[in-house]
Structures are given as structure tokens and as C-alpha cells.
mmCIF file with all atom_site columns, C-alpha atoms in Angstrom:
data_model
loop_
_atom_site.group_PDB
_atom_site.id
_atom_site.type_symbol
_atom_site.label_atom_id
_atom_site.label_alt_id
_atom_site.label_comp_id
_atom_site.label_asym_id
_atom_site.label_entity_id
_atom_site.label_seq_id
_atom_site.pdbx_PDB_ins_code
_atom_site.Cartn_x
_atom_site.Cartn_y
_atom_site.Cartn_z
_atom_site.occupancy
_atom_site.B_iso_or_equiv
_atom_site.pdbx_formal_charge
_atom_site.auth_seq_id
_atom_site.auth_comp_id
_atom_site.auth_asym_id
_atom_site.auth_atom_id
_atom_site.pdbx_PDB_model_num
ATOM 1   C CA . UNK D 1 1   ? 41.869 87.845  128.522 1.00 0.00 ? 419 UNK D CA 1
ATOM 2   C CA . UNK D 1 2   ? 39.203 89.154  130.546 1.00 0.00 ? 420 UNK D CA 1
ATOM 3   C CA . UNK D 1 3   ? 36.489 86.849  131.936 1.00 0.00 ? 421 UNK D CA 1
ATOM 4   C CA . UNK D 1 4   ? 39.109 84.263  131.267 1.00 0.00 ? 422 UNK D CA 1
ATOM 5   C CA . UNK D 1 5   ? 36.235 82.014  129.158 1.00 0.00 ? 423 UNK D CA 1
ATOM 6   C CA . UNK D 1 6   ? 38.190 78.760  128.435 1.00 0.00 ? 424 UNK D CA 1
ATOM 7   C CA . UNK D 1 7   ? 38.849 78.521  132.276 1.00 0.00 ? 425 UNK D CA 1
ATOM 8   C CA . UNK D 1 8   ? 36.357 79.278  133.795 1.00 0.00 ? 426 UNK D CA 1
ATOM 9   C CA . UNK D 1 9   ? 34.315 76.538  135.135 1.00 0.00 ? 427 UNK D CA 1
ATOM 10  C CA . UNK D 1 10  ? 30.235 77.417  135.849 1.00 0.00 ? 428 UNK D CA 1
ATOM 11  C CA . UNK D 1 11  ? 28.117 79.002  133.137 1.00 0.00 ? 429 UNK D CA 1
ATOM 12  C CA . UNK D 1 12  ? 26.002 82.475  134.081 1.00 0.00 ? 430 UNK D CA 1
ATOM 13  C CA . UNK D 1 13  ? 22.734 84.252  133.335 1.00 0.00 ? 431 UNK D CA 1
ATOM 14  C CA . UNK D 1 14  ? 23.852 87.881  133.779 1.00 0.00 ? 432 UNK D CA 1
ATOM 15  C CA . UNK D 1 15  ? 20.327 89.877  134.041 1.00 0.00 ? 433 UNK D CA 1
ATOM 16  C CA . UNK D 1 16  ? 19.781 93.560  133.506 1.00 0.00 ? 434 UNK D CA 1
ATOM 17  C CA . UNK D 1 17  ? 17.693 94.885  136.560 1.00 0.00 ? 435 UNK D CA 1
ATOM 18  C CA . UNK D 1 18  ? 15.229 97.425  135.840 1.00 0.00 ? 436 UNK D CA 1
ATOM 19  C CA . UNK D 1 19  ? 12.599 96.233  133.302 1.00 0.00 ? 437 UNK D CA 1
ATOM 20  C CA . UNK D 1 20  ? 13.694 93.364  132.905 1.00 0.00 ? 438 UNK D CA 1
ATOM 21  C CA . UNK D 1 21  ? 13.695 91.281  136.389 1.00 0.00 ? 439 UNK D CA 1
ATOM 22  C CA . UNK D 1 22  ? 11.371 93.930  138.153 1.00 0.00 ? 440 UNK D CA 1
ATOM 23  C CA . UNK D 1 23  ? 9.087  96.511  136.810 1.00 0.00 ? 441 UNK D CA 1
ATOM 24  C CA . UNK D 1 24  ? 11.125 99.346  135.365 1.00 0.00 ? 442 UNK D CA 1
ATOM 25  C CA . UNK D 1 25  ? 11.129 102.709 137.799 1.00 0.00 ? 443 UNK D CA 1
ATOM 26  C CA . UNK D 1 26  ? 12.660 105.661 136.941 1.00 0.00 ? 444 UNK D CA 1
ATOM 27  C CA . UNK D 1 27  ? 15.723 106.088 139.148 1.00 0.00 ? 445 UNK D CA 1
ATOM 28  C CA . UNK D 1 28  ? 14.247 103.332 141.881 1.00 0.00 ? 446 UNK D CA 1
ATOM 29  C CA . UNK D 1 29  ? 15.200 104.543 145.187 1.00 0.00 ? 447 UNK D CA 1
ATOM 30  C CA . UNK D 1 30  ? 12.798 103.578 147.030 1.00 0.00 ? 448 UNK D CA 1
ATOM 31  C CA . UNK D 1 31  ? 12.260 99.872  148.367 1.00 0.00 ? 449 UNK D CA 1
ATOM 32  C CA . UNK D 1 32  ? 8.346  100.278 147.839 1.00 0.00 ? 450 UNK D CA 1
ATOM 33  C CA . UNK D 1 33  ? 8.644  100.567 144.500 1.00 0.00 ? 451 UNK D CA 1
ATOM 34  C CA . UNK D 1 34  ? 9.885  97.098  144.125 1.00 0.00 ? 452 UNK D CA 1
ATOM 35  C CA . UNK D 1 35  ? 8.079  95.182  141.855 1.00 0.00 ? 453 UNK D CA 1
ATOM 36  C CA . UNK D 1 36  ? 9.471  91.630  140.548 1.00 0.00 ? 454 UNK D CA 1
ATOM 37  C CA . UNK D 1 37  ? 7.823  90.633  137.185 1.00 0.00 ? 455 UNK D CA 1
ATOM 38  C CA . UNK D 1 38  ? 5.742  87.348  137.499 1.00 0.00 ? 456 UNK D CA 1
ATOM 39  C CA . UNK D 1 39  ? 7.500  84.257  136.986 1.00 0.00 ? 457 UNK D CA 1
ATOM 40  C CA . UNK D 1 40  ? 11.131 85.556  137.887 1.00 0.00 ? 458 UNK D CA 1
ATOM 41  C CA . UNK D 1 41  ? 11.960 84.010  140.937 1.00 0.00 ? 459 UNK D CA 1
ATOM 42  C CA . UNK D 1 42  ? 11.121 80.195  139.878 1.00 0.00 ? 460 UNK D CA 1
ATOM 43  C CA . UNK D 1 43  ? 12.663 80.760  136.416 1.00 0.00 ? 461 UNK D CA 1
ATOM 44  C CA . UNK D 1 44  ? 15.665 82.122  138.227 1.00 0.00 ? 462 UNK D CA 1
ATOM 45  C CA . UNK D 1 45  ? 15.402 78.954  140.638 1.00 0.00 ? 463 UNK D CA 1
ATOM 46  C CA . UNK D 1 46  ? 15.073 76.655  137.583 1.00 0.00 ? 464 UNK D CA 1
ATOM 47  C CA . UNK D 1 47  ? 18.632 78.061  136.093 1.00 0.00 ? 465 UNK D CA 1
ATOM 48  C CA . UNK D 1 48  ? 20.086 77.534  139.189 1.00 0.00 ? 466 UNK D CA 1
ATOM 49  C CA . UNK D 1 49  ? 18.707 73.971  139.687 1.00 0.00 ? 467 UNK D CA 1
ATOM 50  C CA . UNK D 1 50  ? 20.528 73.567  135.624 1.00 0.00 ? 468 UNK D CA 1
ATOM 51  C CA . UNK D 1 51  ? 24.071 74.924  137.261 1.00 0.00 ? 469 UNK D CA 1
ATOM 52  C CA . UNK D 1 52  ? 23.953 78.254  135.825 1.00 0.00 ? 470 UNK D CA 1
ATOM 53  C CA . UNK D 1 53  ? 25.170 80.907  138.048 1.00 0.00 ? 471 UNK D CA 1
ATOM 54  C CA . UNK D 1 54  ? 22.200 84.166  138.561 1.00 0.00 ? 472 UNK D CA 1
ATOM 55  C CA . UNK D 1 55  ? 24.330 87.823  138.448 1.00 0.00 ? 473 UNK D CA 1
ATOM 56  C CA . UNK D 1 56  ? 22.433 91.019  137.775 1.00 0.00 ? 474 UNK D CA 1
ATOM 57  C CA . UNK D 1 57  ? 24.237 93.631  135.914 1.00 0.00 ? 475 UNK D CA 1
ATOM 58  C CA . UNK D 1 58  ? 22.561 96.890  136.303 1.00 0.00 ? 476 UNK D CA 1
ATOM 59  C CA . UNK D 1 59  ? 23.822 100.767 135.670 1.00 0.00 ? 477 UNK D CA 1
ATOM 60  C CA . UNK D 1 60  ? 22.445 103.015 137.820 1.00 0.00 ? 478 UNK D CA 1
ATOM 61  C CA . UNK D 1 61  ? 23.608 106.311 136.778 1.00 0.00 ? 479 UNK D CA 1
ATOM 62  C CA . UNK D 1 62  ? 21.102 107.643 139.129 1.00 0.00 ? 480 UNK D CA 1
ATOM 63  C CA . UNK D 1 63  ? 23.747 107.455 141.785 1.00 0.00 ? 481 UNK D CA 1
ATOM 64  C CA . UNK D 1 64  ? 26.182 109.895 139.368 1.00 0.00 ? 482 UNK D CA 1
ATOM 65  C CA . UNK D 1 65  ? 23.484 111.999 138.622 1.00 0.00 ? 483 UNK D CA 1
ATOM 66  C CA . UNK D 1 66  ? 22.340 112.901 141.828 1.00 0.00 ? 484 UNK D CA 1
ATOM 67  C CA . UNK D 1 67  ? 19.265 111.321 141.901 1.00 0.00 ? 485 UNK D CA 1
ATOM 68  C CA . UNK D 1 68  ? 19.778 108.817 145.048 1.00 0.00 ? 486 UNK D CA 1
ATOM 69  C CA . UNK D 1 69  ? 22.515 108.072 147.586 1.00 0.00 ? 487 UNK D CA 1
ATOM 70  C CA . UNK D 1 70  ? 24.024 104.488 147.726 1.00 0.00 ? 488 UNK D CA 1
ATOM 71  C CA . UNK D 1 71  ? 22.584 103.925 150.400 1.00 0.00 ? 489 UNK D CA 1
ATOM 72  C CA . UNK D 1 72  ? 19.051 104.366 148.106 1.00 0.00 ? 490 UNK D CA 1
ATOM 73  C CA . UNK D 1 73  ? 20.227 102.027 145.696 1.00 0.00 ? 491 UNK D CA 1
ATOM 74  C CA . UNK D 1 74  ? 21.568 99.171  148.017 1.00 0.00 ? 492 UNK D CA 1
ATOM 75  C CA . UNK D 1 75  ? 18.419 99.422  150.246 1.00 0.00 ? 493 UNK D CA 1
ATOM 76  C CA . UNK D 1 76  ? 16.356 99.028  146.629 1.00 0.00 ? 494 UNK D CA 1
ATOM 77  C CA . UNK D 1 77  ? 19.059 96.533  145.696 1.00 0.00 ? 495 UNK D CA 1
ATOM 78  C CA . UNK D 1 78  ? 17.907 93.985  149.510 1.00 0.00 ? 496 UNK D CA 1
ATOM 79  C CA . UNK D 1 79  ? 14.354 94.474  148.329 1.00 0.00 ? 497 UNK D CA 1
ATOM 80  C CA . UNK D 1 80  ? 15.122 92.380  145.203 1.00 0.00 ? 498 UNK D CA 1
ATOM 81  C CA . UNK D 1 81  ? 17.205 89.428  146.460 1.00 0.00 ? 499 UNK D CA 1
ATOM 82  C CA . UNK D 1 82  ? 14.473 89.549  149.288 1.00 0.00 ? 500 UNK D CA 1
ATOM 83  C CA . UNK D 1 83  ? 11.522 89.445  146.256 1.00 0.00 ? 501 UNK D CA 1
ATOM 84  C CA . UNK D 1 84  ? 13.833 87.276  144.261 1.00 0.00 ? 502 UNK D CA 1
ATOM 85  C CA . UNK D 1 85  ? 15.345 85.000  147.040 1.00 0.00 ? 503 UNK D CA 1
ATOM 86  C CA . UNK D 1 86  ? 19.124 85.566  148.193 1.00 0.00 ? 504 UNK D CA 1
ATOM 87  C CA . UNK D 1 87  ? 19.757 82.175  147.727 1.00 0.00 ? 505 UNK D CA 1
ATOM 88  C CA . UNK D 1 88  ? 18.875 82.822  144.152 1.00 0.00 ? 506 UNK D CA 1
ATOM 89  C CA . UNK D 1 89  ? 20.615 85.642  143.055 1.00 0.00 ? 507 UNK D CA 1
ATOM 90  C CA . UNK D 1 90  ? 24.519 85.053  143.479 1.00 0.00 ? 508 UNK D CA 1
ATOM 91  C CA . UNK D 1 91  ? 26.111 88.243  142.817 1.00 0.00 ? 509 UNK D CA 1
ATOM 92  C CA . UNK D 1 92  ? 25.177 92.070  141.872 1.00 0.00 ? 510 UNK D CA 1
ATOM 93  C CA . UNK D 1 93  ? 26.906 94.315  140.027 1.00 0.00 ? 511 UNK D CA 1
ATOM 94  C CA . UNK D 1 94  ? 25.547 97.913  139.645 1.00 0.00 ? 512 UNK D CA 1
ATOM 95  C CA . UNK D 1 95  ? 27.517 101.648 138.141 1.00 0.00 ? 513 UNK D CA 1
ATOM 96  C CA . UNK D 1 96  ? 26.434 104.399 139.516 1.00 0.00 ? 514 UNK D CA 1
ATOM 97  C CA . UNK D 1 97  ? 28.716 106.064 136.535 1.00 0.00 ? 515 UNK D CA 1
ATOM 98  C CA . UNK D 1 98  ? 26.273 108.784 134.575 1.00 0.00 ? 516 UNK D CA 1
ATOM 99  C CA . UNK D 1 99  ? 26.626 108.535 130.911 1.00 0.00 ? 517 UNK D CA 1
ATOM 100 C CA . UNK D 1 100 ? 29.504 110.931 129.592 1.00 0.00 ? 518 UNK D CA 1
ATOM 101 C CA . UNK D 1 101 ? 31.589 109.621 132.439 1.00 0.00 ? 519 UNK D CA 1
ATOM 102 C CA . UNK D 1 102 ? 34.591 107.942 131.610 1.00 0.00 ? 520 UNK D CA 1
ATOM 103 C CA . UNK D 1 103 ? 33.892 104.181 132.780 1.00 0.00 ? 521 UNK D CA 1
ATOM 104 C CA . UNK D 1 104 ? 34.445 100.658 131.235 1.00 0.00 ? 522 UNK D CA 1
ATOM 105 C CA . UNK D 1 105 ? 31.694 99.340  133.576 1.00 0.00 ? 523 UNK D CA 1
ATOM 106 C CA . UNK D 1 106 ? 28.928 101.077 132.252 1.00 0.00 ? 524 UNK D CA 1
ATOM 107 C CA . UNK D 1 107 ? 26.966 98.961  129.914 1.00 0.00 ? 525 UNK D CA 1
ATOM 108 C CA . UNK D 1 108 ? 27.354 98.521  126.791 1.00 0.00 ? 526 UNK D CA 1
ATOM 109 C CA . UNK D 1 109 ? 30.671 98.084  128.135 1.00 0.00 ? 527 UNK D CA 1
ATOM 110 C CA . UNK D 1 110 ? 31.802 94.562  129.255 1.00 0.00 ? 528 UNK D CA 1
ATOM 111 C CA . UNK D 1 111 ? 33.493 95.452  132.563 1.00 0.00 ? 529 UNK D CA 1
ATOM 112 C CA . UNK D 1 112 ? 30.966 94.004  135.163 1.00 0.00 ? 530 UNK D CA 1
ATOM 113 C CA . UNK D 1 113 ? 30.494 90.951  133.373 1.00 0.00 ? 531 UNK D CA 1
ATOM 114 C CA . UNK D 1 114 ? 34.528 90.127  133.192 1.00 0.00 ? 532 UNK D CA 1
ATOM 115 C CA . UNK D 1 115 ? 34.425 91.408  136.933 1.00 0.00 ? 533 UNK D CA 1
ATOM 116 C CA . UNK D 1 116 ? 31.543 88.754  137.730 1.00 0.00 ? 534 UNK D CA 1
ATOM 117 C CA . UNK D 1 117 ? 33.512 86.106  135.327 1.00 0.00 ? 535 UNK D CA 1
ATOM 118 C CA . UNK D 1 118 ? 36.954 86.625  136.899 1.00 0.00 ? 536 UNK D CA 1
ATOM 119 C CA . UNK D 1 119 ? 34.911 86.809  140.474 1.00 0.00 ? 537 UNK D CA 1
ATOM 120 C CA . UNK D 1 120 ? 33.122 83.684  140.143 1.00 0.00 ? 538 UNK D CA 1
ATOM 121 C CA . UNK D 1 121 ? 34.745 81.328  137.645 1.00 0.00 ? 539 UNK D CA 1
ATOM 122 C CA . UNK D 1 122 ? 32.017 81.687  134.889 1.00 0.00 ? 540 UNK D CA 1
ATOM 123 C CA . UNK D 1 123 ? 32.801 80.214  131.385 1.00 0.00 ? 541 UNK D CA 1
ATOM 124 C CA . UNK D 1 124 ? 31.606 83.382  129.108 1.00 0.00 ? 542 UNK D CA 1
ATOM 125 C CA . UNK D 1 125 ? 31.196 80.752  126.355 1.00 0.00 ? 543 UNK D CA 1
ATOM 126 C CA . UNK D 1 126 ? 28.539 79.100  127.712 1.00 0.00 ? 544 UNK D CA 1
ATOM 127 C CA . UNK D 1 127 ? 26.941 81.773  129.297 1.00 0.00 ? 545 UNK D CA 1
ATOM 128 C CA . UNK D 1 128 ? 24.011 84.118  128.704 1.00 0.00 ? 546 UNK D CA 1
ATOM 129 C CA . UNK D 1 129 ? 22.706 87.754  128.743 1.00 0.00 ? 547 UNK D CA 1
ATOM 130 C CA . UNK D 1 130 ? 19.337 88.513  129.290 1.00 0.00 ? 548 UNK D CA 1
ATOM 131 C CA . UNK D 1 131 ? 18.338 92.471  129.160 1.00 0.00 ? 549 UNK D CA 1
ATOM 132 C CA . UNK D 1 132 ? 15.186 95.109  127.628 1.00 0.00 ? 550 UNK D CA 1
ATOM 133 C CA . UNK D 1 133 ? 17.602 97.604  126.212 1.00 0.00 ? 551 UNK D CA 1
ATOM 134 C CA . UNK D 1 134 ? 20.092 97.772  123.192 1.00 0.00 ? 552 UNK D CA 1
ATOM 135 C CA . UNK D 1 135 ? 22.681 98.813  125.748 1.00 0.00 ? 553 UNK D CA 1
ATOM 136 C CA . UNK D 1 136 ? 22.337 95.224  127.328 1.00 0.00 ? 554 UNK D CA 1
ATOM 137 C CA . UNK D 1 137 ? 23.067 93.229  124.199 1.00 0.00 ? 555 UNK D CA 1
ATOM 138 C CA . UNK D 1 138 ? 25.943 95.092  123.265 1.00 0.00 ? 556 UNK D CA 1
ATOM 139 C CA . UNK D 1 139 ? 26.942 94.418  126.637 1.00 0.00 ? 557 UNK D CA 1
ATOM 140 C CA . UNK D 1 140 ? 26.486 90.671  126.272 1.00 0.00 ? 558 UNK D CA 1
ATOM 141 C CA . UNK D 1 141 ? 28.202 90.705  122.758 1.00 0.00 ? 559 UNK D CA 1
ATOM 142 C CA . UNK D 1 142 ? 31.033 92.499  123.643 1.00 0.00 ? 560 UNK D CA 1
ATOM 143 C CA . UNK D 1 143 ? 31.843 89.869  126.522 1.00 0.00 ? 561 UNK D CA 1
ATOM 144 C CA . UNK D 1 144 ? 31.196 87.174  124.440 1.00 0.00 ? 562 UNK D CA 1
ATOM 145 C CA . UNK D 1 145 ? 28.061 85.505  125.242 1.00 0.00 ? 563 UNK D CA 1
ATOM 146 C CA . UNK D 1 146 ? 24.748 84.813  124.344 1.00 0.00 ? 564 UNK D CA 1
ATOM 147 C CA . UNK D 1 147 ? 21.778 86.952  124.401 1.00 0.00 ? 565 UNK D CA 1
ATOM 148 C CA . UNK D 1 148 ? 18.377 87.529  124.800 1.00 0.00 ? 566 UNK D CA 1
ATOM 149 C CA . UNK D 1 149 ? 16.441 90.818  124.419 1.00 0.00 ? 567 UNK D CA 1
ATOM 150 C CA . UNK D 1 150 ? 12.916 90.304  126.934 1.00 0.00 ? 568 UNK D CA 1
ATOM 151 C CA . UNK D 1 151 ? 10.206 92.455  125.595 1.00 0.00 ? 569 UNK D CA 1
ATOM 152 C CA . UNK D 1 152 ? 8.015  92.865  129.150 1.00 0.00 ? 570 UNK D CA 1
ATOM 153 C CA . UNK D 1 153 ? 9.731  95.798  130.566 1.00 0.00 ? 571 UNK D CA 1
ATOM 154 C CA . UNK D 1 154 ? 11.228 97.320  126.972 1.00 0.00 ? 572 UNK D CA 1
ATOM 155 C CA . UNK D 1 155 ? 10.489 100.678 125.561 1.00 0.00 ? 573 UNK D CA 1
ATOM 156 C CA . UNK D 1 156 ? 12.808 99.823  122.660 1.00 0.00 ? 574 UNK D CA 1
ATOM 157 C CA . UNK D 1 157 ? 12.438 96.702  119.931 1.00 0.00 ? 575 UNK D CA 1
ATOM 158 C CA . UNK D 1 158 ? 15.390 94.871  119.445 1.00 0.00 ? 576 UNK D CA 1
ATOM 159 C CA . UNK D 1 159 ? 17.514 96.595  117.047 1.00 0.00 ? 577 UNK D CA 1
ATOM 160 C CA . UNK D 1 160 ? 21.656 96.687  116.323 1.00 0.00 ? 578 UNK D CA 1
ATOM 161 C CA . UNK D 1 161 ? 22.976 94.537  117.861 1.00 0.00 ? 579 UNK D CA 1
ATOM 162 C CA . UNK D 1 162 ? 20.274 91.741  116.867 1.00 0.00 ? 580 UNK D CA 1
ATOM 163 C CA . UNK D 1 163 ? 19.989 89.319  119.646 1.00 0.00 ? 581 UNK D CA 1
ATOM 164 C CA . UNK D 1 164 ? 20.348 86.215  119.367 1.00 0.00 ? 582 UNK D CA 1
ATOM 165 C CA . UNK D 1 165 ? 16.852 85.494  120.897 1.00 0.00 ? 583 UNK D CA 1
ATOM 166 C CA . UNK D 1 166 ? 14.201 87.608  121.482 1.00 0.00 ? 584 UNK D CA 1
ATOM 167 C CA . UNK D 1 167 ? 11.886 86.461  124.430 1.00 0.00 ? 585 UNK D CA 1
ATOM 168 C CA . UNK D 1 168 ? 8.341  87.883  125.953 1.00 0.00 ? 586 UNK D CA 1
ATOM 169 C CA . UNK D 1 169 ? 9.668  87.990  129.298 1.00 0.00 ? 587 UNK D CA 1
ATOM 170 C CA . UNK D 1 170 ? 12.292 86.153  131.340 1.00 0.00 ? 588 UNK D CA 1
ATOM 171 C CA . UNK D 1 171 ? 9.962  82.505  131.934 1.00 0.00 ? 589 UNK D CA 1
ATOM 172 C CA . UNK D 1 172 ? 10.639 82.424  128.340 1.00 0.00 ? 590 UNK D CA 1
ATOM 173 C CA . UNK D 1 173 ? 14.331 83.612  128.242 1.00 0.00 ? 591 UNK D CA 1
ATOM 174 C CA . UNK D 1 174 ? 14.765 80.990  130.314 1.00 0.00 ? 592 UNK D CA 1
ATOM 175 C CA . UNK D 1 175 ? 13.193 78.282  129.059 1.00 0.00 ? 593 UNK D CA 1
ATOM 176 C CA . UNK D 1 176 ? 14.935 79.317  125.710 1.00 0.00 ? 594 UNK D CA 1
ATOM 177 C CA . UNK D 1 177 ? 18.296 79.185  127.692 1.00 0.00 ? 595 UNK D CA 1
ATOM 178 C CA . UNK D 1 178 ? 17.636 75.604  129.187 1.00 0.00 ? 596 UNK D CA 1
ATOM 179 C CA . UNK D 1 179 ? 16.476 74.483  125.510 1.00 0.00 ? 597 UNK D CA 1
ATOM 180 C CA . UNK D 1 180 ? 20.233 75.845  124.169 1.00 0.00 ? 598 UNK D CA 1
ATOM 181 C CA . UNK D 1 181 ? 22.320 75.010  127.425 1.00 0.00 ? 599 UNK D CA 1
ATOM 182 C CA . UNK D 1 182 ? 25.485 73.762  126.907 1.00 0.00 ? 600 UNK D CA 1
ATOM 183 C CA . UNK D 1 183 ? 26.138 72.749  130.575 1.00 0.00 ? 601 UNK D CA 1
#
């Protein structure tokens, strides 16, 4: 089985990128334009400190649509572990697949997150999801984890499929994650 969630070993946080860890740009290609929300990087440092492993999973179909080079994204992409701390953050995982592509790593589809799990040893049942889009929580569900829809960042409410905790922003998804760590 993918993600392999009885072996693996370390729990994870697996955080959508835009909107919900930094301030939601519109194809970001630009390191400028990086913006970490308040809070993030000693909330991330907090998990970390608990034994939970930090991965972003982000799509960035702005790659497949033309939008920005690679290069773009993965200059965009040092501005946030820099912001965030690279001793924070331990993996990223980005598509550049634009939707109508055939690809089982664009979210809602599971395929990063069993990448990350296989990757880094992460027990899915004990791990988390934390995203501002419906997309992201389908995501989470589909790999078998828990999850948490942050409003900051959102232009949706949470909808199908219903969370399983609905937080302001991610201080709070992560204090609700500590509060319901099985570590």
C-alpha cells in the first residue's frame, strides 16, 4: 500500500503552500512576493520540537500553464524555507501538472503525500493535513490522514469533504494538532 502507514515510523504535517503557510499570490513567481503568514515559522518549530515531520504539498499548475519557468517556482520555493527556516521545513513537494492533465500528483490526488510517506518513513495514521482549499482535504482524506481546513488565506468555506477541524490559521491548526497528537 502506498505511504506504507503501519510501517512507517515519524508522524507528518503535510501543508498546502499558497494561502495557507504564506499569503496566497496568484501564480507566485517572484521571490518578492513572499509573504509568510504570522505565526508560521514557530508553530512549524513547535511540531517539529513534538516529532512531527514539516512537508509542504503544493500544485503549481502555473508551471503547466505557462505562467513561470521552474526555475520561477524553485527560486519562490528558497524564499520560503529561507522565511520559514530550512531547518524547519523537511521536504517539498510541488506539480507543475495544469488541471485536465493526466496526473496522480495533483491534489486532490494522494500521490505527493505517499511520495513524501514512502520518502521519509511517515506513519499516515498519525499524521495530519493542513490546507485553505477543498482540493487539500480531499487530498488528506484520500491518503488517510487527518485534516484541518485554515480559514486565513481561504476563498472557499469548508465544504465536501468536511474536515475534521477547521482552524483560523495555522498557530491554531497546530495547537489543535499537538492537543490530538498521537506521537
Amino acid at each position: 500500500m502506498p505511504g506504507n502507514p503501519e510501517g512507517g515510523s515519524a508522524p507528518a504535517v503535510f501543508f498546502d503552500r499558497d494561502g495557507t503557510l504564506m499569503v496566497d499570490v496568484d501564480y507566485c513567481s517572484d521571490p518578492k512576493k513572499v509573504f509568510i503568514h504570522p505565526g508560521v515559522r514557530e508553530a512549524l518549530q513547535r511540531l517539529k520540537k513534538a516529532g512531527y515531520k514539516n512537508i509542504v504539498i503544493t500544485n503549481q499548475s502555473g508551471i503547466g500553464r505557462g505562467y513561470m519557468t521552474e526555475a520561477q517556482y524553485r527560486a519562490v520555493e528558497e524564499e520560503v524555507r529561507r522565511q520559514i527556516g530550512a531547518d524547519v521545513l523537511d521536504a517539498t513537494y510541488f506539480c507543475p501538472d495544469a488541471p485536465g492533465q493526466p496526473s496522480t500528483r495533483r491534489k486532490p490526488l494522494p500521490g505527493m503525500v505517499f511520495e513524501a510517506a514512502d520518502e521519509h518513513g511517515i506513519d499516515l495514521a498519525r499524521s495530519f493535513f493542513v490546507g485553505d482549499k477543498g482540493s487539500d482535504i480531499e487530498c488528506g482524506r484520500r491518503a488517510g490522514v487527518r485534516t484541518i481546513f485554515a480559514l486565513l488565506g481561504s476563498r472557499e468555506e469548508p465544504g465536501e469533504p468536511r474536515p475534521d477541524f477547521v482552524a483560523k490559521d495555522v498557530v491554531e491548526a497546530v495547537d489543535i494538532i499537538l492537543q490530538n497528537a498521537d506521537v
